[in-house]
């Protein structure tokens, strides 16, 4: 044992003239006297104490007794919600009967490479200009180094033509889209202003642009200069007119600096199991692309426009983009861009109106969670889900992370994550959410939230019992901002069993495929079949669908439609929709804006067009689709 660092001090006795073994006579006498006096003192003290006690007992006043009370412990109560009538919003799966037979091919052959887990994109657009929504589903393929024993037709994307009544026909080959590459997601927009919607598709490797030539598609990728880096992995893409010149530009989000060699070198494993899929934290970020459209060709201007964000500590690109959304975050009429980044801070690029953007996500409160953490952010959408000036941004996050719901303070350019306090966050924590968007599914006038969920690891439940590979989708019904629980997760009794059936969810989007006014769902799986769900709600709520035609013929992407709700001449609500196709995760929605009205009787709508001009349009009828053309 080591010696003590703080030894006790030893104080020697004072020296005496007598030997230590024999005390002197004076010392003995002194001790005797001291002892006698000590015991006498104790006796006197005891007598005084007893006398005092007797005297107090005889003279103290009588004690006043009040009424007897009992204290009962109250147990903490759970938060009570206001009584509301939660509607039935049943969905019926019509995938097979509609003619949709797409099965996503993920390219898995045992190496467990990260891109294999991320695909499953698609969406709605009217490719043939017949007035109804068609479906495009993006596919992946085998890796170049994969050796297959059985030779079969390589997988391609699939385009399904809608007959107007919700029946679909596969027309992929006849329109020229039977092309094979490791695709991720689409972006739909009429970049050449000819009235026919074109298709851009992101990929692992070269991206692709297909010009729509009156219902036939031509690959113009190289000619238009939008191929990107062949060694890059692009995920979301979005058309927008960021400089308001009447021509659609293209923004493309790249995920991470990935290669097969880097992925295999990581040796990622689940506990006690074989190799697992690697985490995005193991890969560097990579810059986004911004392609400016001059009418003849695209020029990549991401750096000049301020989209290249660099990590201050590592000096490498920070973006790991999985979701992009169009939003006017500061209400100035110019399109801003919100970006969901995986495991690093999100971006909110504010349009400076001079061809440049500035990332203000940190100052505006959408970069991180409440406790200052980055999340595994996937899909994203923006919308006025509270029917007021407050703008909402919803982001789907990784398993064991609450999804985010940022709400602005009215017209002020700052946001707060209200997911924990609205009922939304806690119900999303267990799920791994990819697709997420706002939409009014019961036409009551308030936008609900749809979440498409699914894990990356097929064997995840063997390691984490609370997790599943296939997960049910979620519908959060919007009960209104005056309710204690504003967003209520509906169970299978309310949505129907088809909606709740687990799947490896990725992309998710919506359109009215059968012309009945409500929104139907397209859910896209990774490595599995896509699912088409018909909305069979029967609330008898009123509705209005608005299709815009701007003078630049861009599909009015970036326009804002507002329907004020008046009571005694005073505005008490405003229903707001931003026209944008890119929503959710690797997904595109229809451009027609659907307004649920409930029992409301609006009389007019206000349109703010992409060029900033405004127009007021009377509402002459409801339960119909109206086409609004921009006035000169």
Coordinates of C-alpha atoms in Angstrom, one line a residue:
X1 CA 0.0 0.0 0.0
X2 CA 1.4 3.4 -0.8
X3 CA 2.1 5.8 2.1
X4 CA -0.6 8.3 2.9
X5 CA -0.2 11.7 1.3
X6 CA -1.7 13.4 4.4
X7 CA -0.3 11.8 7.5
X8 CA -1.9 12.8 10.9
X9 CA 0.1 15.3 12.9
X10 CA 1.4 13.9 16.3
X11 CA 1.6 16.4 19.2
X12 CA 4.0 15.3 22.0
X13 CA 3.0 15.7 25.7
X14 CA 4.5 18.5 27.7
X15 CA 7.5 17.4 29.8
X16 CA 6.9 16.9 33.7
X17 CA 9.5 17.0 36.5
X18 CA 8.3 13.6 37.8
X19 CA 8.8 10.4 35.9
X20 CA 6.2 9.5 33.4
X21 CA 5.1 6.3 35.3
X22 CA 4.5 8.1 38.7
X23 CA 2.2 11.2 38.8
X24 CA 3.1 13.9 41.4
X25 CA 1.0 14.6 44.5
X26 CA 0.0 18.0 43.2
X27 CA -1.4 16.5 40.0
X28 CA -3.5 13.9 41.9
X29 CA -5.0 16.6 44.2
X30 CA -5.8 18.9 41.3
X31 CA -7.7 16.0 39.6
X32 CA -9.7 15.3 42.8
X33 CA -10.8 18.9 43.2
X34 CA -11.8 19.2 39.6
X35 CA -13.9 16.0 39.7
X36 CA -15.8 17.1 42.8
X37 CA -16.7 20.5 41.4
X38 CA -17.8 18.9 38.1
X39 CA -20.4 16.6 39.7
X40 CA -21.7 19.4 41.9
X41 CA -22.3 21.6 38.8
X42 CA -24.3 18.8 37.1
X43 CA -26.5 18.5 40.1
X44 CA -27.4 22.2 40.2
X45 CA -28.1 22.2 36.4
X46 CA -30.5 19.2 36.8
X47 CA -32.4 20.9 39.6
X48 CA -32.9 24.1 37.6
X49 CA -34.1 22.2 34.6
X50 CA -36.7 20.1 36.5
X51 CA -38.0 23.2 38.3
X52 CA -38.4 25.1 35.0
X53 CA -40.3 22.2 33.4
X54 CA -42.8 22.0 36.4
X55 CA -43.4 25.8 36.3
X56 CA -44.1 25.8 32.5
X57 CA -46.6 22.9 32.7
X58 CA -48.5 24.9 35.4
X59 CA -48.6 28.3 33.7
X60 CA -48.7 27.6 29.9
X61 CA -51.9 28.7 28.0
X62 CA -54.5 26.2 26.8
X63 CA -53.9 25.0 23.3
X64 CA -56.5 26.1 20.7
X65 CA -57.8 23.3 18.5
X66 CA -59.0 24.1 15.0
X67 CA -61.2 21.9 12.8
X68 CA -59.5 18.6 11.8
X69 CA -58.4 18.4 8.2
X70 CA -57.1 15.6 6.1
X71 CA -54.8 16.0 3.1
X72 CA -55.4 13.7 0.2
X73 CA -52.6 13.0 -2.4
X74 CA -53.7 13.7 -5.9
X75 CA -52.1 11.6 -8.7
X76 CA -50.8 13.4 -11.8
X77 CA -53.4 13.5 -14.6
X78 CA -52.7 12.9 -18.2
X79 CA -53.2 15.8 -20.6
X80 CA -56.9 15.9 -21.7
X81 CA -57.8 16.8 -25.2
X82 CA -60.9 18.7 -26.3
X83 CA -63.7 16.5 -27.5
X84 CA -63.7 16.5 -31.3
X85 CA -65.3 14.3 -33.9
X86 CA -62.5 12.4 -35.5
X87 CA -63.5 11.5 -39.0
X88 CA -63.2 8.2 -40.9
X89 CA -60.8 8.6 -43.8
X90 CA -60.7 5.1 -45.3
X91 CA -58.4 4.1 -48.1
X92 CA -58.9 1.2 -50.5
X93 CA -55.9 -0.3 -52.2
X94 CA -56.6 -0.5 -55.9
X95 CA -53.1 -1.3 -57.2
X96 CA -53.9 -4.5 -59.1
X97 CA -57.3 -3.4 -60.4
X98 CA -56.0 -0.1 -61.6
X99 CA -53.3 -1.8 -63.8
X100 CA -50.3 -0.7 -61.8
X101 CA -47.9 -3.6 -61.6
X102 CA -44.6 -1.8 -60.8
X103 CA -42.1 -3.5 -58.5
X104 CA -39.0 -1.5 -57.5
X105 CA -35.7 -3.2 -58.3
X106 CA -33.0 -2.2 -55.7
X107 CA -29.9 -3.9 -57.2
X108 CA -29.1 -5.8 -54.0
X109 CA -26.6 -8.7 -54.4
X110 CA -25.1 -9.2 -51.0
X111 CA -22.5 -6.4 -50.8
X112 CA -24.9 -4.1 -48.9
X113 CA -24.1 -0.9 -50.6
X114 CA -25.9 2.2 -49.3
X115 CA -27.6 3.3 -52.5
X116 CA -29.5 0.0 -52.6
X117 CA -31.6 1.1 -49.6
X118 CA -32.5 4.6 -50.7
X119 CA -34.4 4.2 -54.0
X120 CA -38.1 4.2 -54.6
X121 CA -39.2 7.5 -56.2
X122 CA -42.0 8.6 -58.5
X123 CA -45.0 10.8 -58.9
X124 CA -47.9 12.2 -60.8
X125 CA -47.9 14.4 -63.9
X126 CA -50.0 14.9 -67.0
X127 CA -47.6 13.8 -69.7
X128 CA -50.1 13.6 -72.6
X129 CA -52.1 16.8 -71.8
X130 CA -55.4 15.0 -71.6
X131 CA -56.3 16.6 -68.2
X132 CA -55.7 13.7 -65.9
X133 CA -52.8 12.6 -63.8
X134 CA -50.4 9.9 -65.1
X135 CA -47.8 8.0 -63.0
X136 CA -44.1 7.7 -63.5
X137 CA -42.1 5.3 -61.2
X138 CA -38.3 5.4 -61.2
X139 CA -36.3 2.2 -61.0
X140 CA -32.7 1.2 -60.2
X141 CA -30.7 -1.7 -61.8
X142 CA -27.8 -4.1 -61.3
X143 CA -24.4 -2.7 -60.6
X144 CA -21.9 -2.8 -63.5
X145 CA -19.7 -5.3 -61.6
X146 CA -22.6 -7.7 -60.7
X147 CA -22.5 -11.1 -62.4
X148 CA -25.9 -12.6 -62.9
X149 CA -26.5 -16.2 -63.6
X150 CA -29.9 -15.7 -65.0
X151 CA -30.2 -13.3 -67.9
X152 CA -33.4 -11.3 -68.0
X153 CA -34.6 -7.9 -69.3
X154 CA -32.9 -5.1 -67.4
X155 CA -35.2 -3.1 -65.2
X156 CA -36.4 0.3 -66.4
X157 CA -38.6 3.1 -65.1
X158 CA -42.4 2.7 -65.8
X159 CA -44.8 5.3 -67.2
X160 CA -48.6 4.5 -66.7
X161 CA -51.2 6.4 -68.6
X162 CA -54.4 7.3 -66.8
X163 CA -57.7 6.8 -68.7
X164 CA -59.4 9.5 -66.6
X165 CA -61.2 7.1 -64.3
X166 CA -58.3 5.7 -62.3
X167 CA -57.3 2.9 -64.7
X168 CA -53.7 2.8 -65.9
X169 CA -51.9 1.4 -68.9
X170 CA -48.1 0.9 -69.1
X171 CA -46.8 3.0 -72.0
X172 CA -43.1 3.0 -71.1
X173 CA -41.7 1.6 -74.2
X174 CA -43.9 3.4 -76.7
X175 CA -43.0 6.8 -75.3
X176 CA -39.3 6.1 -75.2
X177 CA -38.7 5.8 -71.5
X178 CA -37.5 2.2 -71.4
X179 CA -34.1 3.2 -70.3
X180 CA -31.9 1.4 -67.7
X181 CA -29.8 3.2 -65.1
X182 CA -29.6 3.4 -61.3
X183 CA -32.3 5.9 -60.9
X184 CA -33.5 7.6 -57.7
X185 CA -36.3 10.2 -58.2
X186 CA -38.0 12.4 -60.8
X187 CA -38.7 16.1 -61.2
X188 CA -41.5 17.3 -63.6
X189 CA -41.4 20.7 -65.3
X190 CA -41.9 22.3 -68.7
X191 CA -38.4 23.8 -69.1
X192 CA -38.8 24.8 -72.7
X193 CA -42.3 26.5 -72.3
X194 CA -43.9 24.5 -75.1
X195 CA -46.8 23.3 -73.0
X196 CA -45.6 19.7 -72.6
X197 CA -44.1 18.6 -69.2
X198 CA -40.5 17.4 -69.3
X199 CA -38.9 14.8 -67.0
X200 CA -35.6 15.0 -65.1
X201 CA -34.4 11.9 -63.2
X202 CA -31.6 11.8 -60.6
X203 CA -29.3 8.8 -60.4
X204 CA -26.2 7.2 -58.9
X205 CA -24.0 8.4 -61.7
X206 CA -25.2 10.5 -64.7
X207 CA -28.6 12.2 -64.3
X208 CA -31.1 12.3 -67.2
X209 CA -33.3 14.9 -68.8
X210 CA -36.1 13.8 -71.2
X211 CA -37.8 16.4 -73.3
X212 CA -41.5 15.8 -73.9
X213 CA -42.1 16.0 -77.6
X214 CA -45.9 15.8 -77.7
X215 CA -46.2 12.7 -75.7
X216 CA -42.9 11.1 -76.8
X217 CA -39.6 11.5 -74.8
X218 CA -36.2 12.4 -76.1
X219 CA -33.0 12.2 -74.0
X220 CA -31.4 15.7 -74.2
X221 CA -29.2 15.4 -71.2
X222 CA -25.8 16.1 -72.8
X223 CA -27.2 18.7 -75.2
X224 CA -28.8 20.7 -72.3
X225 CA -25.8 20.3 -69.9
X226 CA -27.5 18.7 -66.9
X227 CA -25.8 15.3 -66.7
X228 CA -23.9 16.3 -63.6
X229 CA -20.8 14.5 -62.4
X230 CA -20.8 10.8 -63.4
X231 CA -19.1 9.9 -60.1
X232 CA -21.8 11.7 -58.1
X233 CA -25.0 10.4 -56.4
X234 CA -28.0 12.7 -56.8
X235 CA -31.3 12.3 -55.0
X236 CA -34.0 15.0 -55.0
X237 CA -34.5 17.6 -57.8
X238 CA -36.9 20.5 -58.2
X239 CA -37.9 22.9 -61.0
X240 CA -38.3 26.5 -60.0
X241 CA -38.0 30.0 -61.5
X242 CA -35.6 31.4 -59.0
X243 CA -34.8 34.6 -60.9
X244 CA -38.4 35.1 -62.1
X245 CA -37.5 35.4 -65.8
X246 CA -40.3 33.1 -66.9
X247 CA -38.1 30.1 -67.5
X248 CA -37.8 27.1 -65.2
X249 CA -34.4 26.5 -63.6
X250 CA -33.3 23.2 -62.0
X251 CA -31.9 22.6 -58.5
X252 CA -30.5 19.1 -57.7
X253 CA -29.5 17.8 -54.3
X254 CA -26.6 15.4 -54.0
X255 CA -26.5 13.0 -51.1
X256 CA -22.9 12.2 -50.2
X257 CA -19.5 11.4 -51.7
X258 CA -20.1 7.7 -52.2
X259 CA -18.1 5.0 -53.9
X260 CA -18.2 1.2 -53.8
X261 CA -14.6 1.1 -52.5
X262 CA -15.3 3.5 -49.7
X263 CA -18.5 1.7 -48.7
X264 CA -16.9 -1.8 -48.6
X265 CA -13.9 -0.4 -46.6
X266 CA -16.2 0.6 -43.7
X267 CA -16.9 -3.0 -42.5
X268 CA -20.3 -1.9 -41.0
X269 CA -22.0 -4.7 -39.1
X270 CA -25.0 -5.2 -36.9
X271 CA -24.3 -6.7 -33.5
X272 CA -23.4 -10.4 -33.9
X273 CA -24.5 -10.4 -37.5
X274 CA -23.1 -10.0 -41.0
X275 CA -22.3 -6.8 -42.8
X276 CA -24.8 -4.0 -42.6
X277 CA -25.5 -0.9 -44.6
X278 CA -23.1 2.0 -43.8
X279 CA -24.1 5.2 -42.0
X280 CA -24.0 8.5 -43.9
X281 CA -21.8 9.9 -41.2
X282 CA -19.0 7.8 -42.8
X283 CA -19.2 9.8 -46.0
X284 CA -18.3 13.4 -46.8
X285 CA -21.0 15.8 -48.0
X286 CA -21.1 17.1 -51.5
X287 CA -22.3 20.4 -53.1
X288 CA -25.7 20.9 -54.7
X289 CA -26.2 21.8 -58.4
X290 CA -28.2 24.8 -59.5
X291 CA -28.8 24.9 -63.3
X292 CA -29.8 28.3 -64.7
X293 CA -32.0 28.2 -67.8
X294 CA -31.2 30.8 -70.4
X295 CA -33.8 29.5 -72.9
X296 CA -31.3 27.4 -74.9
X297 CA -29.2 25.6 -72.4
X298 CA -28.5 25.2 -68.7
X299 CA -25.4 26.5 -66.9
X300 CA -24.5 25.2 -63.5
X301 CA -24.2 28.2 -61.1
X302 CA -24.4 26.6 -57.6
X303 CA -21.2 28.2 -56.3
X304 CA -22.0 31.7 -57.7
X305 CA -25.5 31.5 -56.3
X306 CA -24.4 30.7 -52.8
X307 CA -25.5 27.1 -52.5
X308 CA -22.1 25.7 -51.7
X309 CA -22.0 25.5 -47.9
X310 CA -18.7 24.4 -46.4
X311 CA -18.3 22.9 -42.9
X312 CA -16.3 25.5 -40.9
X313 CA -14.3 22.8 -39.0
X314 CA -13.6 20.3 -41.8
X315 CA -13.6 22.6 -44.8
X316 CA -15.6 19.9 -46.8
X317 CA -19.0 20.4 -48.4
X318 CA -21.7 20.1 -45.7
X319 CA -24.8 19.2 -47.8
X320 CA -26.1 15.6 -47.6
X321 CA -29.4 16.4 -49.3
X322 CA -32.3 14.0 -49.3
X323 CA -35.2 16.5 -49.6
X324 CA -35.9 19.8 -51.3
X325 CA -39.0 22.0 -50.9
X326 CA -40.1 25.3 -52.5
X327 CA -41.1 27.9 -49.9
X328 CA -41.4 31.7 -49.6
X329 CA -40.1 31.7 -46.1
X330 CA -39.9 35.5 -45.6
X331 CA -43.2 36.3 -47.6
X332 CA -41.5 38.6 -50.1
X333 CA -42.8 36.9 -53.2
X334 CA -39.5 35.3 -54.3
X335 CA -39.0 31.5 -54.1
X336 CA -36.7 30.3 -51.3
X337 CA -35.4 26.7 -51.0
X338 CA -35.5 24.5 -47.9
X339 CA -33.2 21.5 -47.8
X340 CA -33.4 18.4 -45.6
X341 CA -29.9 17.1 -44.9
X342 CA -29.1 13.7 -43.4
X343 CA -27.1 13.9 -40.1
X344 CA -26.0 17.5 -40.7
X345 CA -27.8 20.8 -40.3
X346 CA -30.6 21.6 -42.7
X347 CA -30.4 24.6 -45.1
X348 CA -32.9 27.4 -45.7
X349 CA -31.7 29.4 -48.7
X350 CA -33.3 32.8 -48.8
X351 CA -33.5 34.3 -52.3
X352 CA -31.7 37.6 -52.4
X353 CA -33.5 38.7 -55.7
X354 CA -30.2 39.1 -57.5
X355 CA -29.5 35.6 -58.6
X356 CA -28.0 34.5 -55.3
X357 CA -29.2 32.8 -52.1
X358 CA -28.0 33.0 -48.5
X359 CA -28.4 30.1 -46.0
X360 CA -30.3 31.5 -43.0
X361 CA -31.4 28.1 -41.5
X362 CA -29.6 28.7 -38.2
X363 CA -30.9 32.2 -37.6
X364 CA -34.4 31.2 -38.7
X365 CA -34.5 28.1 -36.5
X366 CA -34.8 25.2 -39.0
X367 CA -31.2 24.0 -39.1
X368 CA -31.3 21.8 -35.9
X369 CA -33.6 20.4 -33.3
X370 CA -34.7 22.2 -30.1
X371 CA -31.6 20.8 -28.3
X372 CA -29.2 21.8 -31.1
X373 CA -28.8 18.4 -32.8
X374 CA -28.8 17.5 -36.5
X375 CA -31.2 14.7 -37.5
X376 CA -31.3 11.9 -40.0
X377 CA -33.6 14.1 -42.2
X378 CA -35.3 12.5 -45.3
X379 CA -38.4 13.9 -46.9
X380 CA -39.7 17.5 -46.6
X381 CA -42.8 19.6 -47.3
X382 CA -43.9 23.2 -46.6
X383 CA -47.4 24.6 -46.2
X384 CA -49.8 26.8 -44.2
X385 CA -51.3 24.0 -42.3
X386 CA -52.8 26.2 -39.6
X387 CA -54.9 28.3 -41.9
X388 CA -53.2 31.6 -40.9
X389 CA -50.0 33.4 -41.7
X390 CA -47.9 30.8 -39.9
X391 CA -45.9 28.7 -42.3
X392 CA -45.1 25.1 -41.5
X393 CA -42.1 22.9 -42.5
X394 CA -42.4 19.2 -41.9
X395 CA -39.3 16.9 -42.1
X396 CA -39.3 13.1 -41.7
X397 CA -36.4 11.8 -39.6
X398 CA -34.6 8.6 -38.8
X399 CA -35.8 5.9 -36.4
X400 CA -35.8 6.9 -32.7
X401 CA -35.9 10.6 -33.7
X402 CA -39.1 12.6 -33.7
X403 CA -39.9 14.0 -37.1
X404 CA -39.7 17.7 -37.1
X405 CA -42.5 20.3 -37.5
X406 CA -41.3 23.8 -37.7
X407 CA -43.8 26.7 -37.4
X408 CA -43.2 30.3 -38.1
X409 CA -44.3 33.1 -35.9
X410 CA -46.8 34.6 -38.2
X411 CA -45.1 36.7 -40.9
X412 CA -41.9 36.9 -38.9
X413 CA -39.0 35.0 -40.5
X414 CA -38.3 32.6 -37.6
X415 CA -39.4 29.1 -36.8
X416 CA -39.9 26.8 -33.8
X417 CA -40.1 23.1 -33.8
X418 CA -43.6 22.4 -32.4
X419 CA -43.6 18.6 -33.1
X420 CA -43.4 17.7 -29.4
X421 CA -46.3 19.9 -28.4
X422 CA -48.8 19.3 -31.2
X423 CA -49.0 15.5 -30.9
X424 CA -47.0 14.9 -34.0
X425 CA -43.5 14.3 -32.7
X426 CA -44.0 11.5 -30.1
X427 CA -46.0 9.4 -32.5
X428 CA -43.3 9.5 -35.1
X429 CA -40.3 8.7 -32.9
X430 CA -40.2 4.9 -33.4
X431 CA -40.7 5.1 -37.2
X432 CA -38.1 5.7 -39.8
X433 CA -39.9 8.3 -42.0
X434 CA -38.9 9.0 -45.6
X435 CA -41.9 10.3 -47.4
X436 CA -43.9 13.1 -45.7
X437 CA -46.2 15.8 -46.9
X438 CA -49.2 18.1 -46.1
X439 CA -52.6 17.4 -47.7
X440 CA -56.2 17.8 -46.7
X441 CA -57.3 14.2 -46.8
X442 CA -60.9 14.7 -45.5
X443 CA -61.6 18.1 -47.1
X444 CA -62.3 19.8 -43.9
X445 CA -60.1 22.8 -44.8
X446 CA -57.1 21.8 -42.6
X447 CA -54.1 20.1 -44.1
X448 CA -53.2 16.8 -42.5
X449 CA -49.8 15.0 -42.6
X450 CA -49.0 11.7 -44.3
X451 CA -45.8 9.8 -43.4
X452 CA -44.4 6.9 -45.4
X453 CA -42.1 4.7 -43.2
X454 CA -39.7 1.9 -43.6
X455 CA -36.2 0.8 -42.3
X456 CA -32.9 0.3 -44.1
X457 CA -32.0 -3.0 -42.5
X458 CA -34.0 -6.2 -43.2
X459 CA -32.8 -7.8 -40.0
X460 CA -33.2 -4.7 -37.8
X461 CA -35.8 -6.4 -35.4
X462 CA -33.2 -9.0 -34.4
X463 CA -31.1 -6.3 -32.9
X464 CA -33.7 -3.7 -31.9
X465 CA -37.0 -5.4 -31.0
X466 CA -39.0 -2.2 -31.3
X467 CA -38.0 -1.7 -34.9
X468 CA -39.3 -3.4 -38.0
X469 CA -38.1 -3.4 -41.6
X470 CA -41.6 -3.0 -43.0
X471 CA -43.5 -0.3 -41.2
X472 CA -47.1 1.1 -41.5
X473 CA -47.7 4.5 -43.0
X474 CA -49.2 7.2 -40.7
X475 CA -52.0 9.8 -41.2
X476 CA -52.0 12.7 -38.7
X477 CA -55.4 14.3 -38.8
X478 CA -55.4 18.0 -38.2
X479 CA -57.9 18.8 -35.4
X480 CA -57.2 22.5 -35.6
X481 CA -54.9 24.9 -33.7
X482 CA -57.3 25.5 -30.9
X483 CA -57.2 21.8 -29.8
X484 CA -54.9 20.6 -27.1
X485 CA -53.7 17.8 -29.4
X486 CA -53.6 19.4 -32.9
X487 CA -52.4 16.4 -34.9
X488 CA -54.0 13.1 -34.1
X489 CA -52.5 9.8 -35.4
X490 CA -55.4 7.8 -36.8
X491 CA -55.6 4.1 -36.2
X492 CA -56.6 1.4 -38.7
X493 CA -60.3 1.7 -37.7
X494 CA -60.2 5.3 -39.1
X495 CA -58.0 4.8 -42.1
X496 CA -58.8 1.2 -43.1
X497 CA -56.5 -1.7 -42.9
X498 CA -55.1 -1.1 -46.4
X499 CA -53.5 2.1 -45.4
X500 CA -51.9 0.6 -42.3
X501 CA -50.4 -2.4 -44.1
X502 CA -46.6 -2.4 -43.4
X503 CA -44.2 -1.8 -46.3
X504 CA -40.6 -0.6 -46.8
X505 CA -41.8 2.9 -47.5
X506 CA -39.8 5.5 -49.4
X507 CA -41.6 7.9 -51.8
X508 CA -45.1 9.1 -51.1
X509 CA -47.3 11.5 -53.0
X510 CA -50.9 12.4 -54.0
X511 CA -53.3 13.3 -56.8
X512 CA -57.0 13.1 -57.5
X513 CA -56.9 10.2 -60.0
X514 CA -60.6 9.6 -60.3
X515 CA -62.0 13.1 -60.4
X516 CA -64.1 13.0 -57.2
X517 CA -62.4 15.9 -55.5
X518 CA -60.4 14.1 -52.8
X519 CA -56.8 13.1 -52.9
X520 CA -55.6 9.6 -53.5
X521 CA -52.2 8.2 -52.5
X522 CA -49.3 6.7 -54.2
X523 CA -46.9 4.9 -51.8
X524 CA -43.6 3.7 -53.2
X525 CA -41.5 0.9 -51.7
X526 CA -37.8 0.1 -51.8
X527 CA -37.4 -3.3 -53.4
X528 CA -41.1 -4.0 -53.4
X529 CA -44.4 -3.1 -55.2
X530 CA -45.7 0.4 -55.4
X531 CA -49.2 0.8 -53.9
X532 CA -52.1 3.0 -55.2
X533 CA -54.7 3.8 -52.5
X534 CA -58.1 5.4 -53.4
X535 CA -59.4 7.9 -50.9
X536 CA -63.0 6.8 -49.9
X537 CA -63.8 9.5 -47.4
X538 CA -67.5 10.3 -47.2
X539 CA -67.6 13.4 -45.1
X540 CA -69.7 15.5 -47.6
X541 CA -67.3 18.3 -47.1
X542 CA -67.1 20.9 -49.8
X543 CA -64.0 21.3 -52.0
X544 CA -62.5 23.4 -54.8
X545 CA -59.6 22.4 -57.1
X546 CA -57.6 25.2 -58.8
X547 CA -55.4 24.7 -61.8
X548 CA -53.3 27.7 -62.8
X549 CA -52.1 28.6 -66.3
X550 CA -49.4 31.4 -66.2
X551 CA -48.5 33.4 -69.2
X552 CA -45.0 32.0 -69.2
X553 CA -46.4 28.5 -69.5
X554 CA -44.3 27.0 -66.6
X555 CA -47.2 25.3 -64.8
X556 CA -47.3 28.3 -62.4
X557 CA -44.6 26.7 -60.2
X558 CA -44.0 29.0 -57.3
X559 CA -47.5 30.7 -57.4
X560 CA -49.5 31.1 -54.2
X561 CA -53.3 30.7 -54.1
X562 CA -55.1 32.1 -51.1
X563 CA -58.8 31.7 -50.3
X564 CA -59.9 34.1 -47.5
X565 CA -62.7 33.0 -45.2
X566 CA -64.9 35.9 -44.0
X567 CA -67.3 36.2 -41.2
X568 CA -69.3 39.5 -41.1
X569 CA -66.8 41.0 -43.5
X570 CA -63.8 40.1 -41.3
X571 CA -61.2 37.6 -42.4
X572 CA -61.1 34.8 -39.8
X573 CA -59.1 32.2 -41.8
X574 CA -57.1 31.9 -44.9
X575 CA -56.6 28.7 -46.9
X576 CA -53.2 28.8 -48.7
X577 CA -51.6 26.5 -51.2
X578 CA -48.2 26.9 -52.9
X579 CA -48.0 25.5 -56.4
X580 CA -45.0 23.1 -56.4
X581 CA -44.6 19.5 -57.7
X582 CA -41.6 18.5 -55.6
X583 CA -42.7 17.3 -52.1
X584 CA -42.0 14.5 -49.8
X585 CA -39.0 12.1 -50.6
X586 CA -38.0 11.5 -54.3
X587 CA -41.6 12.4 -55.1
X588 CA -43.7 14.7 -57.3
X589 CA -47.3 15.6 -56.7
X590 CA -49.9 17.0 -59.1
X591 CA -49.8 20.8 -59.6
X592 CA -53.5 21.3 -59.2
X593 CA -54.2 22.8 -55.7
X594 CA -57.0 21.1 -53.7
X595 CA -58.9 23.1 -51.1
X596 CA -61.1 21.3 -48.7
X597 CA -63.8 23.7 -47.6
X598 CA -65.8 21.8 -45.0
X599 CA -69.0 23.9 -44.7
X600 CA -67.2 27.2 -45.7
X601 CA -68.7 29.3 -48.5
X602 CA -65.8 31.4 -49.9
X603 CA -66.5 34.1 -52.5
X604 CA -63.1 34.8 -54.0
X605 CA -59.5 33.7 -54.3
X606 CA -56.3 35.6 -54.6
X607 CA -53.5 34.4 -56.8
X608 CA -49.9 35.6 -56.6
X609 CA -48.2 34.5 -59.8
X610 CA -44.6 33.4 -60.0
X611 CA -43.6 36.8 -61.5
X612 CA -44.9 38.6 -58.4
X613 CA -48.1 40.0 -60.0
X614 CA -51.4 39.4 -58.2
X615 CA -54.9 38.7 -59.3
X616 CA -58.3 38.3 -57.6
X617 CA -60.7 35.7 -59.0
X618 CA -64.3 35.3 -57.9
X619 CA -65.5 31.8 -56.8
X620 CA -68.7 31.1 -58.6
X621 CA -69.2 27.4 -57.6
X622 CA -67.6 24.8 -55.4
X623 CA -67.2 21.0 -55.7
X624 CA -65.5 21.6 -59.1
X625 CA -62.2 22.2 -60.7
X626 CA -61.5 25.7 -62.0
X627 CA -58.8 26.8 -64.4
X628 CA -57.4 30.3 -63.7
X629 CA -55.4 32.0 -66.5
X630 CA -53.0 34.8 -65.7
X631 CA -54.3 38.2 -67.0
X632 CA -51.9 40.1 -69.2

